[in-house]
Tab-separated table of C-alpha atoms in Angstrom:
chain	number	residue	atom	x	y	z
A	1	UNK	CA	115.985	76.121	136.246
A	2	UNK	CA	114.922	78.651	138.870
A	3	UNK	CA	113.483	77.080	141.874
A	4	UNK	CA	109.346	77.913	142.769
A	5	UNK	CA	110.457	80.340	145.331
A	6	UNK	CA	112.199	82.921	142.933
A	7	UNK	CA	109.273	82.253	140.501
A	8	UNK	CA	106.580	83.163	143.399
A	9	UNK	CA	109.150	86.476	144.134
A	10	UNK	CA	108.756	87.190	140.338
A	11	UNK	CA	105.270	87.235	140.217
A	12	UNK	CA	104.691	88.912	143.712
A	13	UNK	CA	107.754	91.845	142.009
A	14	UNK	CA	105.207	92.369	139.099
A	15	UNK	CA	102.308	93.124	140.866
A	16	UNK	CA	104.120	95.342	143.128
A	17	UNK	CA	105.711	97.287	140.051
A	18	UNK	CA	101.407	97.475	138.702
A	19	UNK	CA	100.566	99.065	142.085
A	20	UNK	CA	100.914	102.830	142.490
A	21	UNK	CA	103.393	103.523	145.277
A	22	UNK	CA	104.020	106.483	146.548
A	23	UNK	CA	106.991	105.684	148.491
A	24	UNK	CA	109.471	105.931	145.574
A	25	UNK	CA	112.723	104.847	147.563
A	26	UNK	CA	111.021	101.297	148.259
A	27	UNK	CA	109.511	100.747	145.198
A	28	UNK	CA	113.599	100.984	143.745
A	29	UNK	CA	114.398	99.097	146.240
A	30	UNK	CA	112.574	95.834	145.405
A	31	UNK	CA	113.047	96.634	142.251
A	32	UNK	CA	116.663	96.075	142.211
A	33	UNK	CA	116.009	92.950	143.635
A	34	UNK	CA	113.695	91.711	141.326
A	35	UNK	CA	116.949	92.722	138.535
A	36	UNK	CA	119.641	91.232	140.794
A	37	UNK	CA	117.229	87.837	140.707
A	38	UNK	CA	116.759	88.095	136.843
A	39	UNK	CA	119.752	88.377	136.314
A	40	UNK	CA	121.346	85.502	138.784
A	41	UNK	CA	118.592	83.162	138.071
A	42	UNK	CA	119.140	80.455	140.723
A	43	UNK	CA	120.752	82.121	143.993
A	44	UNK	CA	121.046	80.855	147.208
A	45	UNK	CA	117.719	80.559	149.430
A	46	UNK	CA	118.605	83.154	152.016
A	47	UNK	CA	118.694	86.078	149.262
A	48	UNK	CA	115.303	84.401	148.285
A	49	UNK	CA	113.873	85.013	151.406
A	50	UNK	CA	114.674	88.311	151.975
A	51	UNK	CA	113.625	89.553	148.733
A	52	UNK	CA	110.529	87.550	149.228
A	53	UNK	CA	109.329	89.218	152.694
A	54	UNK	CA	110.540	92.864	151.737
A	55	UNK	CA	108.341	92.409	148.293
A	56	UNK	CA	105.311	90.786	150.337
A	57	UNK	CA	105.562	93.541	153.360
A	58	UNK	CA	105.682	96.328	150.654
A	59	UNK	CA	102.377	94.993	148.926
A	60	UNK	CA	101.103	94.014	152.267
A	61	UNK	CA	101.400	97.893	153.626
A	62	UNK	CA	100.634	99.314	150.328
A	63	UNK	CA	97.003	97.464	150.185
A	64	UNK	CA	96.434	98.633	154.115
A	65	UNK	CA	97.073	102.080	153.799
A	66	UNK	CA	96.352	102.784	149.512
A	67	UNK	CA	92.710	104.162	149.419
A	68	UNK	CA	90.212	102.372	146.933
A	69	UNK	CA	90.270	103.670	143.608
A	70	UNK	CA	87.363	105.195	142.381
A	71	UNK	CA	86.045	105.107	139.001
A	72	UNK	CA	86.237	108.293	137.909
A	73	UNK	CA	89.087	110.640	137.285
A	74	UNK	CA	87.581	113.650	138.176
A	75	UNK	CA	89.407	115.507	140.990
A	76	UNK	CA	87.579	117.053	144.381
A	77	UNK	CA	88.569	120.683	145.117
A	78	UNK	CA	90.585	119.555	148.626
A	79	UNK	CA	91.899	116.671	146.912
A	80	UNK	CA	95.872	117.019	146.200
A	81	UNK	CA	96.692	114.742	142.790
A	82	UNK	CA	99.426	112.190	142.598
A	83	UNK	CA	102.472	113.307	141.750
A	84	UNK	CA	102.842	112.118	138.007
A	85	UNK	CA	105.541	113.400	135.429
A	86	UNK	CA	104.480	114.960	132.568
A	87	UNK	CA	104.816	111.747	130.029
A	88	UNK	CA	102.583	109.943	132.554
A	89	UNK	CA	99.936	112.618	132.970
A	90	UNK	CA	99.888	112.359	129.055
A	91	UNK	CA	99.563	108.779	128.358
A	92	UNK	CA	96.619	108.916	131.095
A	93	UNK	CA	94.676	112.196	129.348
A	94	UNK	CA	95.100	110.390	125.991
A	95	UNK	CA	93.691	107.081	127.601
A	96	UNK	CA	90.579	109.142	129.113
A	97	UNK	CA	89.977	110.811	125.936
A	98	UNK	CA	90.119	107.273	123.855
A	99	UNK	CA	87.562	105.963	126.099
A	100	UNK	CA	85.276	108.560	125.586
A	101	UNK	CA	85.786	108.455	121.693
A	102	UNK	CA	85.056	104.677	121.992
A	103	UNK	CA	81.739	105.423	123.890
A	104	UNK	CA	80.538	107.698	121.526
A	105	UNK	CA	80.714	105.097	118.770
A	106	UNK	CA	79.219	102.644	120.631
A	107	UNK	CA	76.161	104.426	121.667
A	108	UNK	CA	75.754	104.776	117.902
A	109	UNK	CA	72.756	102.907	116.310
A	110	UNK	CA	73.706	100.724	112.793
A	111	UNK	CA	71.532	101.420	110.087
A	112	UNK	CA	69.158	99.633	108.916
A	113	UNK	CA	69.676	97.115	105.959
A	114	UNK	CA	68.191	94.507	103.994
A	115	UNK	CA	68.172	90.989	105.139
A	116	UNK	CA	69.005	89.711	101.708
A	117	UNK	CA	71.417	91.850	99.868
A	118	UNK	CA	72.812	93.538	103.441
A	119	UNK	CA	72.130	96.783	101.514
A	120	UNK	CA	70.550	100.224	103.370
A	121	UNK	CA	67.142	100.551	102.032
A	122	UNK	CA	67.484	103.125	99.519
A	123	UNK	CA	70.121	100.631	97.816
A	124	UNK	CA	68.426	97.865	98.186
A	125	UNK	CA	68.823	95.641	94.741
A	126	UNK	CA	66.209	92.935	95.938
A	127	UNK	CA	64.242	93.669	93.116
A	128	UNK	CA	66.765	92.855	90.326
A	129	UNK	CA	67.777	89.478	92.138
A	130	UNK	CA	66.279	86.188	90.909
A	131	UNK	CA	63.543	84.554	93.582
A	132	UNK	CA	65.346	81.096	92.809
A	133	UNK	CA	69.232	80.464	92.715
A	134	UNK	CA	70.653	79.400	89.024
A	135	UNK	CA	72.211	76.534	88.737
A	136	UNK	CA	75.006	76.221	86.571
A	137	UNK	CA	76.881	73.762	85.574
A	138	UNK	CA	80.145	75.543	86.259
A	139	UNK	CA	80.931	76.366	89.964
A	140	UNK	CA	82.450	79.369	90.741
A	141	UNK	CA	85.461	80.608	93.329
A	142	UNK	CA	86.358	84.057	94.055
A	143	UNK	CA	89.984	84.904	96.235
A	144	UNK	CA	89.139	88.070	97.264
A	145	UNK	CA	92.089	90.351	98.365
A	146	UNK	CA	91.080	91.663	102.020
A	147	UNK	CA	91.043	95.066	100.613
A	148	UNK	CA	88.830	94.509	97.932
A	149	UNK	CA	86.466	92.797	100.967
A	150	UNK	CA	86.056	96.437	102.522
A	151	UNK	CA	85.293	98.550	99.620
A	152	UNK	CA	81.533	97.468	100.554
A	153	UNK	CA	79.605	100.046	98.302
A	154	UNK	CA	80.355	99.372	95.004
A	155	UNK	CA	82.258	95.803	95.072
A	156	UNK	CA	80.294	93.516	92.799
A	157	UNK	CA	81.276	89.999	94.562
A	158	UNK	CA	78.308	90.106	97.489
A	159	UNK	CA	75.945	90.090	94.589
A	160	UNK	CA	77.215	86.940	92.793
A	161	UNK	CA	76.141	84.402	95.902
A	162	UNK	CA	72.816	86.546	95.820
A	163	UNK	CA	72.950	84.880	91.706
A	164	UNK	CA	74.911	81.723	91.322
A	165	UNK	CA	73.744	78.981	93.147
A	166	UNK	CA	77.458	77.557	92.980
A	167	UNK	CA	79.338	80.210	94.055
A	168	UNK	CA	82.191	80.526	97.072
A	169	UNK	CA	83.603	83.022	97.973
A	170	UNK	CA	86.892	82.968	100.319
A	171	UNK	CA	89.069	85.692	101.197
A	172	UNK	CA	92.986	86.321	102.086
A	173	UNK	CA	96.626	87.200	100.297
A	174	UNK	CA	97.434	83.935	99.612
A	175	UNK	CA	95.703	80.438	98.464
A	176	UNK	CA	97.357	76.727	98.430
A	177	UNK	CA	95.378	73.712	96.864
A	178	UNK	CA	95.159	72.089	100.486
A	179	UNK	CA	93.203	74.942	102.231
A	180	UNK	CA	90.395	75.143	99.394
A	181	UNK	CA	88.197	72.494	99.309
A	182	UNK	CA	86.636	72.660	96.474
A	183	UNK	CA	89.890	73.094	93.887
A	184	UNK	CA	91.331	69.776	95.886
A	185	UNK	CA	87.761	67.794	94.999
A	186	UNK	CA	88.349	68.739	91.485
A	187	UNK	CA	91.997	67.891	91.068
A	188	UNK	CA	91.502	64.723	92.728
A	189	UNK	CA	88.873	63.914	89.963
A	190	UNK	CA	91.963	64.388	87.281
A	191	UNK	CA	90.817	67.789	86.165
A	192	UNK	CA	92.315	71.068	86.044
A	193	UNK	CA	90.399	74.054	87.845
A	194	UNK	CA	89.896	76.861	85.320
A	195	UNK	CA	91.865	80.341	86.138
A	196	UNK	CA	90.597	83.704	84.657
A	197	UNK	CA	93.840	85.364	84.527
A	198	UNK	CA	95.222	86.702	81.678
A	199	UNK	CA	98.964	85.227	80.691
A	200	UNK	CA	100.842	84.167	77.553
A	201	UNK	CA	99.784	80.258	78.502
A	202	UNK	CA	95.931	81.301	79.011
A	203	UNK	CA	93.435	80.121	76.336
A	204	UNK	CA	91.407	82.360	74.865
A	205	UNK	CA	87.827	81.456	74.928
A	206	UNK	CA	86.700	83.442	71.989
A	207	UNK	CA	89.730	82.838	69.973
A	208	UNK	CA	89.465	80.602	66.335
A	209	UNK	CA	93.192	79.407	67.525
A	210	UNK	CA	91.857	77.488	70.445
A	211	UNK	CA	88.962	76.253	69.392
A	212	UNK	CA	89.381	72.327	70.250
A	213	UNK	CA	90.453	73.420	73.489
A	214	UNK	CA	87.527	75.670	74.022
A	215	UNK	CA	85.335	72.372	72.882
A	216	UNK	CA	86.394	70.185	75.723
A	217	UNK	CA	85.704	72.612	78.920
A	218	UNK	CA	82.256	73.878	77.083
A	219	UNK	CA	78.763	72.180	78.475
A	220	UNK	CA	81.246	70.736	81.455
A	221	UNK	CA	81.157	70.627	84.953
A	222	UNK	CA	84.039	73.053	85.081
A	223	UNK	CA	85.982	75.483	88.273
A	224	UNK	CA	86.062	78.747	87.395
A	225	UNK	CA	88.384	80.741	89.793
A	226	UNK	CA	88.330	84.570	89.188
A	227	UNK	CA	90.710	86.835	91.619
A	228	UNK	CA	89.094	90.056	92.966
A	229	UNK	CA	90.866	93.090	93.858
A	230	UNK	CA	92.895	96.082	91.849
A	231	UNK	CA	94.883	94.700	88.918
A	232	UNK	CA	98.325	94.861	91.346
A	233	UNK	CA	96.119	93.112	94.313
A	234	UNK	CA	95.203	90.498	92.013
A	235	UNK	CA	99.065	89.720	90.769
A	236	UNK	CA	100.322	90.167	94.271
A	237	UNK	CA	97.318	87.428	95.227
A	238	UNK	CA	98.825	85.173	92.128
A	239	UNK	CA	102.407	85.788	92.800
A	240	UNK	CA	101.661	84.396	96.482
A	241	UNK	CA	99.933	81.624	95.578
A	242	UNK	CA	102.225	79.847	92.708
A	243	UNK	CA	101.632	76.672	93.808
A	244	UNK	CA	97.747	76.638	93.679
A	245	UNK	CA	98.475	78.508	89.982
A	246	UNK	CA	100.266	76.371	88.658
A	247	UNK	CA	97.494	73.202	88.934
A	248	UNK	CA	94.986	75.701	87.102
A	249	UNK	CA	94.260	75.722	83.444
A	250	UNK	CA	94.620	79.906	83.027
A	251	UNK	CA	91.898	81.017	80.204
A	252	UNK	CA	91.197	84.574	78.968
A	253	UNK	CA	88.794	85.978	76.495
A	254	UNK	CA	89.095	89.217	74.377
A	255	UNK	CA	86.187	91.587	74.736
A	256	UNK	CA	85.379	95.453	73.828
A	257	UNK	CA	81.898	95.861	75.585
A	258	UNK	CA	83.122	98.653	78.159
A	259	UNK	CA	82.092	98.148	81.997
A	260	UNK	CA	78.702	99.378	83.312
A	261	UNK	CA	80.165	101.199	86.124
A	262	UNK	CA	80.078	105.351	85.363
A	263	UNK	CA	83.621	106.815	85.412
A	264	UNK	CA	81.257	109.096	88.053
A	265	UNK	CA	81.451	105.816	90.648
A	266	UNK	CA	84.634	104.084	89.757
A	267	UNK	CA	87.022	104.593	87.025
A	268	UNK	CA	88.737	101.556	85.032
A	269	UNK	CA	92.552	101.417	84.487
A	270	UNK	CA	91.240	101.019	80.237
A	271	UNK	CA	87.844	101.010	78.539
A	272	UNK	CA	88.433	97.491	77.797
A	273	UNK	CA	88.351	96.562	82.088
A	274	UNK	CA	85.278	94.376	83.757
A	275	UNK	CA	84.315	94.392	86.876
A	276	UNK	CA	84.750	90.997	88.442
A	277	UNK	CA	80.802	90.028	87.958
A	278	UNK	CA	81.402	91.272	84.385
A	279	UNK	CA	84.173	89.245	83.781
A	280	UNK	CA	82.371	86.201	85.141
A	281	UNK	CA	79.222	86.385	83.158
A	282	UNK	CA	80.845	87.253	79.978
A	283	UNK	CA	83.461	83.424	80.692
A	284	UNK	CA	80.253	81.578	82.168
A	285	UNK	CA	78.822	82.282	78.563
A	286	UNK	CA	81.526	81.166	76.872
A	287	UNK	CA	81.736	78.260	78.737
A	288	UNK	CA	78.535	77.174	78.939
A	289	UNK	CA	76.995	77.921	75.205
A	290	UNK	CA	73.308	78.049	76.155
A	291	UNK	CA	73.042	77.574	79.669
A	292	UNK	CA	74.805	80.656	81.131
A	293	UNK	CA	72.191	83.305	78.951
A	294	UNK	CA	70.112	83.712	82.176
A	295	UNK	CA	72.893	83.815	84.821
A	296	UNK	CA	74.762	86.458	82.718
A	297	UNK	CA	71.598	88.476	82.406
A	298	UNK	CA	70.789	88.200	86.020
A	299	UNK	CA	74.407	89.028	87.141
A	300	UNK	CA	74.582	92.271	84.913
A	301	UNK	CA	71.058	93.513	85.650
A	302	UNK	CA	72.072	93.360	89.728
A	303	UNK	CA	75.000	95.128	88.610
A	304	UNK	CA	72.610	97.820	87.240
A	305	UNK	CA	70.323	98.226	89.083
A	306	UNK	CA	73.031	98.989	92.070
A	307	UNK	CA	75.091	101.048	89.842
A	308	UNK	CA	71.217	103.345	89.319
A	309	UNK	CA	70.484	103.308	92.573
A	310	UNK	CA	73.521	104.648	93.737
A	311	UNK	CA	73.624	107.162	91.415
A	312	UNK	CA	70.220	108.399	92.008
A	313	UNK	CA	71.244	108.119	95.857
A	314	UNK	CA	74.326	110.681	95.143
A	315	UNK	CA	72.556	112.762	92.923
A	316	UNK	CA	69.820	113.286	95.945
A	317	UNK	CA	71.639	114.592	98.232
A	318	UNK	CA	74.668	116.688	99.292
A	319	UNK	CA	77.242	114.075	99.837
A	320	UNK	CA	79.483	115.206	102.695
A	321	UNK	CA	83.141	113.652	102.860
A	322	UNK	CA	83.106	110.246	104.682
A	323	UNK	CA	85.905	110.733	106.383
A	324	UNK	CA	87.512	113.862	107.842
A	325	UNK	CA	90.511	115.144	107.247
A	326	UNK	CA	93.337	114.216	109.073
A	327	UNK	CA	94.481	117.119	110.433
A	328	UNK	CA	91.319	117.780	111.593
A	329	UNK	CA	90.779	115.090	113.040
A	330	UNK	CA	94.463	115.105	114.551
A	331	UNK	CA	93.864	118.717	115.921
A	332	UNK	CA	90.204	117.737	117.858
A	333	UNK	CA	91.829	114.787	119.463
A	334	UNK	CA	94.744	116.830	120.993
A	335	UNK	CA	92.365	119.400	121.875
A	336	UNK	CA	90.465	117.182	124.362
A	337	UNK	CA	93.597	115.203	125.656
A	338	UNK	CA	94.880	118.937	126.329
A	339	UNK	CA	91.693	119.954	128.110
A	340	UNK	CA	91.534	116.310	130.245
A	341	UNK	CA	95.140	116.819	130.992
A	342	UNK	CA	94.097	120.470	132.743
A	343	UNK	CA	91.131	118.949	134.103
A	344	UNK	CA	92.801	116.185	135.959
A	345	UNK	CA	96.336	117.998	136.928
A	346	UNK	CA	95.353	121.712	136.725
């Protein structure tokens, strides 16, 4: 192992490679000594030493003589700039330019929103939501794909905790037993969690075939487990997650009530598609014969009333594009790095 001596000459090396020396010829210099120790690893002392005191009288006479830097990078009129090639003056022009991008968007103000629903005033759906939580006897758990977590303005999941008083929510690509809580209280009780996932093994829950089967998870303390995301995030989600799928009891139901969302706001892959709130009320009714009435009611009349108020919101106003385009975008940030570069090393 190297000895503590060529481990204080590597750290002294690096911070003399961080400083800005203008004497090029000793900066090489100690740098090929910092390479010939790398590459030795344990030498003999007297190398050591001399490495050591050329590296410490390099930093020594750089800090005496190296001006303090100042904070800005604005340039005086009799001031001569550093000699920098022209990759460097880039990378610093670009790094100026970021930080002023990054101030502008913090000196930005968040809107406001509602303390309940975390919705901007004009959506607020506060008025749709029940004042009490419903308790069902079926507990609910959503794997959200990360993606599906983003796509804030018309995902239907935030209003299901606003609903269900037994509702989770939990959120990544991939799911074992161990790492959920809930599903390993459940199968430690004996009993299979319920999946919502379409397959050839699923029951169907409104099929005359399955009807015994349907008989034992009704008026039950059940697990429901729906996956949110795009029909190829939610296989990708159960293809990750085999092992956690394979303890679950997969159930499906056939239905031909068509989704409330307006192809205007988000477009199904088929007529026959839910939502995931949608999907949930329609099994919680299923599964719980006369119980679940309310808490599909309440679910689909959030649904609603965000689905109206964002239409109404859209139809307002002139909607502008949310995001630029990216050659736009592209073209304004090269324009400023070009105009700091001039600024800087005209």
């Amino acid at each position: 192992p190297p000895s503590p001596l060529s481990n204080t000459h590597f750290y002294l090396h690096t911070l003399f490679t961080c400083l800005q020396m203008r004497n090029e010829g000793v900066r090489r210099l100690i740098q090929r000594f910092g390479c010939f120790f790398r590459r030795c690893g344990v030498i003999n002392m007297g190398a050591q030493f001399i490495g050591l005191r050329l590296t410490t009288i390099a930093i020594i006479s750089l800090m005496a003589t190296q001006t303090r830097p100042t904070h800005s990078f604005s340039l005086e009129m009799n001031q001569q700039p550093q000699k920098y090639d022209a990759n460097m003056k880039t990378k610093i022009a670009s790094s100026v330019a970021k930080t002023e991008r990054r101030l502008i968007e913090r000196s930005r103000v968040g809107r406001e929103v509602c303390n309940r629903c975390s919705r901007p005033p004009p959506l607020c759906v506060c008025q749709s939501l029940p004042n009490d939580l419903i308790d069902t006897s079926t507990s609910v758990l959503i794997l959200q794909h990360p993606r599906e977590r983003r796509r804030k303005s018309l995902s239907t999941v935030p209003l299901m905790p606003l609903v269900l008083k037994k509702c989770a929510v939990r959120v990544g690509y991939e799911f074992t037993p161990d790492e959920l809580d809930l599903v390993a209280e459940y199968i430690a009780r004996g009993q299979k969690p319920l999946l919502l996932f379409p397959g050839p093994d699923a029951i169907s829950l409104d099929d005359d075939s399955d009807v015994q089967a349907v008989q034992d998870f009704q008026n039950k303390e059940q697990l429901l487990i729906l996956i949110d995301g795009t029909w190829a995030e939610a296989r990708g989600v159960y293809m990750r997650s085999l092992e956690l799928m394979s303890m679950c009891q997969q159930i499906q139901f056939q239905s031909d009530a068509e989704s409330i969302y307006p192809e205007e706001l988000r477009k199904e892959p088929q007529k026959h598609c839910l939502s995931t709130l949608e999907s949930c009320a329609h099994a919680l009714k299923l599964l719980e014969s006369d119980g679940a009435v309310e808490a599909k009611m309440m679910l689909e009349g959030a649904m609603q009333c965000m689905v109206d108020k964002r239409m109404s919101v859209s139809e307002e106003r002139n909607r502008e594009p949310r995001f630029s385009r990216r050659d736009k975008t592209i073209y304004e940030k090269n324009k400023r790095r070009h105009e700091i570069k001039k600024q800087l090393f005209n």
